[in-house]
Short mmCIF file of C-alpha atoms and ligand atoms in Angstrom, two decimals:
data_model
loop_
_atom_site.label_atom_id
_atom_site.label_comp_id
_atom_site.label_asym_id
_atom_site.label_seq_id
_atom_site.Cartn_x
_atom_site.Cartn_y
_atom_site.Cartn_z
CA UNK A 28 92.65 139.49 87.77
CA UNK A 29 94.22 142.51 85.40
CA UNK A 30 95.43 140.55 82.59
CA UNK A 31 98.63 141.62 82.09
CA UNK A 32 99.89 140.45 85.66
CA UNK A 33 100.97 137.44 85.80
CA UNK A 34 99.38 134.53 88.38
CA UNK A 35 100.41 134.45 91.66
CA UNK A 36 99.98 131.92 94.53
CA UNK A 37 96.84 133.63 96.05
CA UNK A 38 95.46 132.90 92.87
CA UNK A 39 94.87 129.46 93.61
CA UNK A 40 96.81 129.18 89.47
CA UNK A 41 99.12 126.59 88.84
CA UNK A 42 102.76 127.77 88.89
CA UNK A 43 104.69 129.60 86.37
CA UNK A 44 106.94 132.37 85.80
CA UNK A 45 106.68 132.37 82.11
CA UNK A 46 103.47 131.77 79.94
CA UNK A 47 101.72 128.84 79.92
CA UNK A 48 102.94 128.33 76.04
CA UNK A 49 106.74 128.77 76.14
CA UNK A 50 106.68 126.31 79.68
CA UNK A 51 104.82 124.21 77.05
CA UNK A 52 107.63 125.34 74.36
CA UNK A 53 110.66 123.38 76.61
CA UNK A 54 108.82 121.28 78.68
CA UNK A 55 108.27 119.32 75.19
CA UNK A 56 112.45 120.12 74.00
CA UNK A 57 113.38 118.70 77.17
CA UNK A 58 115.82 115.96 77.42
CA UNK A 59 113.37 113.20 79.51
CA UNK A 60 115.95 110.77 79.64
CA UNK A 61 115.32 106.58 79.56
CA UNK A 62 112.27 104.32 80.00
CA UNK A 63 113.16 103.39 83.53
CA UNK A 64 113.24 107.80 84.46
CA UNK A 65 109.92 108.67 82.37
CA UNK A 66 108.30 105.68 83.63
CA UNK A 67 109.16 107.99 87.27
CA UNK A 68 108.15 111.34 85.64
CA UNK A 69 104.69 109.56 85.39
CA UNK A 70 104.61 108.82 88.31
CA UNK A 71 105.18 111.74 90.10
CA UNK A 72 102.41 113.35 87.82
CA UNK A 73 99.99 110.71 88.16
CA UNK A 74 100.30 110.70 92.13
CA UNK A 75 101.03 114.72 91.93
CA UNK A 76 104.86 114.56 93.48
CA UNK A 77 106.17 118.63 92.92
CA UNK A 78 108.78 116.89 90.84
CA UNK A 79 111.40 119.19 88.66
CA UNK A 80 109.61 117.91 85.73
CA UNK A 81 111.96 117.57 82.74
CA UNK A 82 113.74 120.84 81.57
CA UNK A 83 114.53 121.46 85.58
CA UNK A 84 115.78 117.51 85.25
CA UNK A 85 117.80 117.44 83.02
CA UNK A 86 119.44 122.01 83.93
CA UNK A 87 120.33 120.02 87.17
CA UNK A 88 121.71 117.54 85.52
CA UNK A 89 124.25 119.55 83.08
CA UNK A 90 125.36 121.75 85.74
CA UNK A 91 126.24 118.91 88.15
CA UNK A 92 128.28 118.11 84.99
CA UNK A 93 129.43 120.71 84.46
CA UNK A 94 131.02 120.86 87.70
CA UNK A 95 132.42 117.37 87.93
CA UNK A 96 130.42 116.87 90.89
CA UNK A 97 132.02 113.79 92.73
CA UNK A 98 129.72 114.27 95.98
CA UNK A 99 126.25 115.77 95.52
CA UNK A 100 123.70 116.55 98.21
CA UNK A 101 120.18 116.86 97.41
CA UNK A 102 117.49 117.69 100.15
CA UNK A 103 113.97 116.41 99.62
CA UNK A 104 114.53 113.39 97.66
CA UNK A 105 110.17 113.26 97.27
CA UNK A 106 110.44 109.73 94.72
CA UNK A 107 113.63 110.28 93.35
CA UNK A 108 112.88 112.27 90.40
CA UNK A 109 115.53 114.90 90.15
CA UNK A 110 118.37 112.64 92.71
CA UNK A 111 118.76 109.81 89.29
CA UNK A 112 119.19 112.94 87.00
CA UNK A 113 121.89 114.40 89.55
CA UNK A 114 122.91 110.52 90.24
CA UNK A 115 122.91 110.07 86.89
CA UNK A 116 125.76 113.54 86.33
CA UNK A 117 127.75 112.38 89.15
CA UNK A 118 131.69 112.11 88.15
CA UNK A 119 133.22 107.79 88.53
CA UNK A 120 132.83 106.74 91.93
CA UNK A 121 131.08 109.96 93.18
CA UNK A 122 128.08 109.50 95.40
CA UNK A 123 124.48 111.02 96.40
CA UNK A 124 123.18 111.71 99.64
CA UNK A 125 119.95 112.83 99.52
CA UNK A 126 117.50 113.86 102.70
CA UNK A 127 113.92 113.04 102.54
CA UNK A 128 111.56 113.28 105.85
CA UNK A 129 109.01 111.05 105.09
CA UNK A 130 109.86 107.26 105.61
CA UNK A 131 107.26 106.46 103.74
CA UNK A 132 108.04 108.39 100.65
CA UNK A 133 112.22 107.63 101.24
CA UNK A 134 111.10 103.88 100.18
CA UNK A 135 108.92 104.95 97.03
CA UNK A 136 112.63 107.08 96.32
CA UNK A 137 114.46 103.65 97.27
CA UNK A 138 112.87 101.90 94.00
CA UNK A 139 112.86 104.26 92.03
CA UNK A 140 116.02 104.26 92.25
CA UNK A 141 116.03 100.34 92.08
CA UNK A 142 114.13 100.47 89.21
CA UNK A 143 116.55 103.78 86.91
CA UNK A 144 119.58 101.37 88.36
CA UNK A 145 122.14 104.40 90.63
CA UNK A 146 121.45 102.85 94.00
CA UNK A 147 124.79 101.56 94.00
CA UNK A 148 125.76 105.74 93.97
CA UNK A 149 122.82 106.79 96.03
CA UNK A 150 122.82 107.05 100.35
CA UNK A 151 118.91 108.16 101.23
CA UNK A 152 119.50 110.06 105.08
CA UNK A 153 115.50 109.96 106.23
CA UNK A 154 115.05 113.16 108.66
CA UNK A 155 114.58 116.62 108.47
CA UNK A 156 117.32 118.22 106.61
CA UNK A 157 118.21 120.94 109.43
CA UNK A 158 119.03 118.26 111.71
CA UNK A 159 120.72 115.65 109.02
CA UNK A 160 122.72 118.29 107.95
CA UNK A 161 124.78 119.00 111.99
CA UNK A 162 125.84 115.34 111.43
CA UNK A 163 126.83 115.70 107.49
CA UNK A 164 129.92 116.77 106.76
CA UNK A 165 131.03 118.19 103.73
CA UNK A 166 132.51 119.70 101.37
CA UNK A 167 130.25 118.35 98.23
CA UNK A 168 130.93 119.92 95.18
CA UNK A 169 127.35 120.11 94.42
CA UNK A 170 123.57 121.37 96.67
CA UNK A 171 120.06 120.77 95.62
CA UNK A 172 117.76 122.30 98.14
CA UNK A 173 113.53 121.40 97.30
CA UNK A 174 112.47 121.28 100.83
CA UNK A 175 109.49 123.01 102.09
CA UNK A 176 110.21 126.01 101.62
CA UNK A 177 109.30 128.08 105.20
CA UNK A 178 113.28 125.49 106.15
CA UNK A 179 114.53 127.61 103.64
CA UNK A 180 116.45 130.14 105.79
CA UNK A 181 117.46 127.09 108.76
CA UNK A 182 119.79 125.26 106.18
CA UNK A 183 121.43 127.99 104.33
CA UNK A 184 123.79 128.38 106.09
CA UNK A 185 124.54 124.76 106.69
CA UNK A 186 124.38 124.65 102.78
CA UNK A 187 127.19 127.24 102.26
CA UNK A 188 129.39 126.13 105.24
CA UNK A 189 129.69 122.24 103.76
CA UNK A 190 130.07 123.59 99.97
CA UNK A 191 133.43 123.25 98.09
CA UNK A 192 134.69 126.40 96.40
CA UNK A 193 133.75 126.66 92.86
CA UNK A 194 131.08 124.24 93.64
CA UNK A 195 127.53 125.37 92.85
CA UNK A 196 124.38 125.20 94.86
CA UNK A 197 121.22 125.11 93.37
CA UNK A 198 117.62 125.51 94.87
CA UNK A 199 114.21 125.41 93.15
CA UNK A 200 110.67 127.03 93.66
CA UNK A 201 112.74 130.81 94.65
CA UNK A 202 110.58 132.79 92.37
CA UNK A 203 107.24 130.86 94.23
CA UNK A 204 105.01 132.28 91.49
CA UNK A 205 106.36 135.55 90.90
CA UNK A 206 104.73 136.54 94.97
CA UNK A 207 108.30 137.05 96.13
CA UNK A 208 108.38 139.99 93.75
CA UNK A 209 104.69 141.06 95.10
CA UNK A 210 103.10 141.97 98.64
CA UNK A 211 102.30 138.24 99.70
CA UNK A 212 103.14 137.91 102.77
CA UNK A 213 102.94 134.43 103.83
CA UNK A 214 105.46 131.93 106.08
CA UNK A 215 106.34 129.60 102.07
CA UNK A 216 106.09 133.88 100.56
CA UNK A 217 108.66 135.78 103.71
CA UNK A 218 110.88 132.80 104.08
CA UNK A 219 111.82 132.59 100.24
CA UNK A 220 112.64 136.19 99.83
CA UNK A 221 114.89 136.03 102.86
CA UNK A 222 116.96 133.33 101.78
CA UNK A 223 117.61 135.13 97.89
CA UNK A 224 118.01 138.10 99.96
CA UNK A 225 120.65 136.30 102.04
CA UNK A 226 122.41 134.50 99.52
CA UNK A 227 122.36 137.42 97.36
CA UNK A 228 124.18 139.42 99.63
CA UNK A 229 126.73 136.51 101.23
CA UNK A 230 130.41 137.97 100.38
CA UNK A 231 131.31 133.62 100.18
CA UNK A 232 129.05 133.31 97.23
CA UNK A 233 127.44 134.41 93.42
CA UNK A 234 124.26 134.12 93.23
CA UNK A 235 121.41 134.46 90.21
CA UNK A 236 117.85 133.43 89.43
CA UNK A 237 116.37 131.74 86.71
CA UNK A 238 113.24 131.82 85.79
CA UNK A 239 112.70 127.74 84.68
CA UNK A 240 109.21 126.85 85.85
CA UNK A 241 108.94 128.74 89.74
CA UNK A 242 112.83 129.72 89.82
CA UNK A 243 115.66 128.34 89.72
CA UNK A 244 118.09 129.99 91.95
CA UNK A 245 121.99 129.00 91.03
CA UNK A 246 124.50 130.79 93.58
CA UNK A 247 128.55 129.38 92.86
CA UNK A 248 130.58 129.20 96.14
CA UNK A 249 133.31 131.50 95.04
CA UNK A 250 135.30 132.22 98.45
CA UNK A 251 135.55 131.12 102.13
C1 SAM B 28 109.21 119.01 96.21
S1 SAM B 28 109.34 117.95 96.84
C2 SAM B 28 111.45 116.90 96.28
C3 SAM B 28 111.26 117.23 94.49
C4 SAM B 28 112.01 116.27 94.47
N1 SAM B 28 112.73 117.17 94.37
C5 SAM B 28 111.74 115.86 92.60
O1 SAM B 28 111.85 116.80 91.70
O2 SAM B 28 111.80 114.49 91.96
C6 SAM B 28 110.07 118.10 98.61
C7 SAM B 28 110.65 116.44 99.21
O3 SAM B 28 110.77 117.15 100.68
C8 SAM B 28 111.09 116.92 101.70
N2 SAM B 28 110.48 117.98 102.74
C9 SAM B 28 110.03 118.32 102.89
N3 SAM B 28 110.40 119.36 104.00
C10 SAM B 28 111.85 118.54 104.74
C11 SAM B 28 112.38 118.84 105.01
N4 SAM B 28 112.53 120.07 105.96
N5 SAM B 28 113.49 117.74 105.73
C12 SAM B 28 113.77 116.83 104.53
N6 SAM B 28 112.52 116.72 103.89
C13 SAM B 28 111.96 117.38 103.64
C14 SAM B 28 109.09 116.66 101.11
O4 SAM B 28 108.32 114.88 101.80
C15 SAM B 28 109.59 115.91 99.91
O5 SAM B 28 109.45 115.11 99.67
#
């Protein structure tokens, strides 16, 4: 691999958009929440769950808080790590609806939501995101999309339709270790590229990408 090129998924190296030492620096400074949330983070690292980590978790929290989100939708619950960051950002009386297609994983998330004290604000829906979205009514103030990457294009339109004007659609892994900008043609890379391009061109949305971890897209809905 040439020294001046960032690694790609094809190189079988750990993901990263910025240099490792910068990623570590940001992670070291990140707010990690209380002991209960740190325990979920630790479980994620120990058991290899692809959770967003502390820097991105706190970023999600800040964004949800800044739009005073009362109704948040998360696609891809895993063990409830990002879900806890989001639930803790809710305005009084707010609700997080989080979707997970694997029932055993959803049960782990339920336990963690109990430990982090957010259960009264969280509703877990078990099933595939595209199916669940068919019956789920908006509007949401904030949507976080973190499902299987090949599934991104199918959920884009339902997410935009269910977002209120002024609401945010935030999506993880949109740089896919930089592969989206290269000639990589894997199913995931192609799907993320399609998603990013559709989002960038959508007249209802203003979108940008922040090179945090594996790339986080933030899109505000500005009109119906
Ligand atoms: C990257 S992990 C989510 C991590 C989580 N957001 C966090 O940071 O704590 C993706 C999760 O979404 C679930 N998932 C993947 N594709 C899905 C789909 N199409 N519908 C529902 N859940 C899905 C997986 O089982 C996995 O638990």
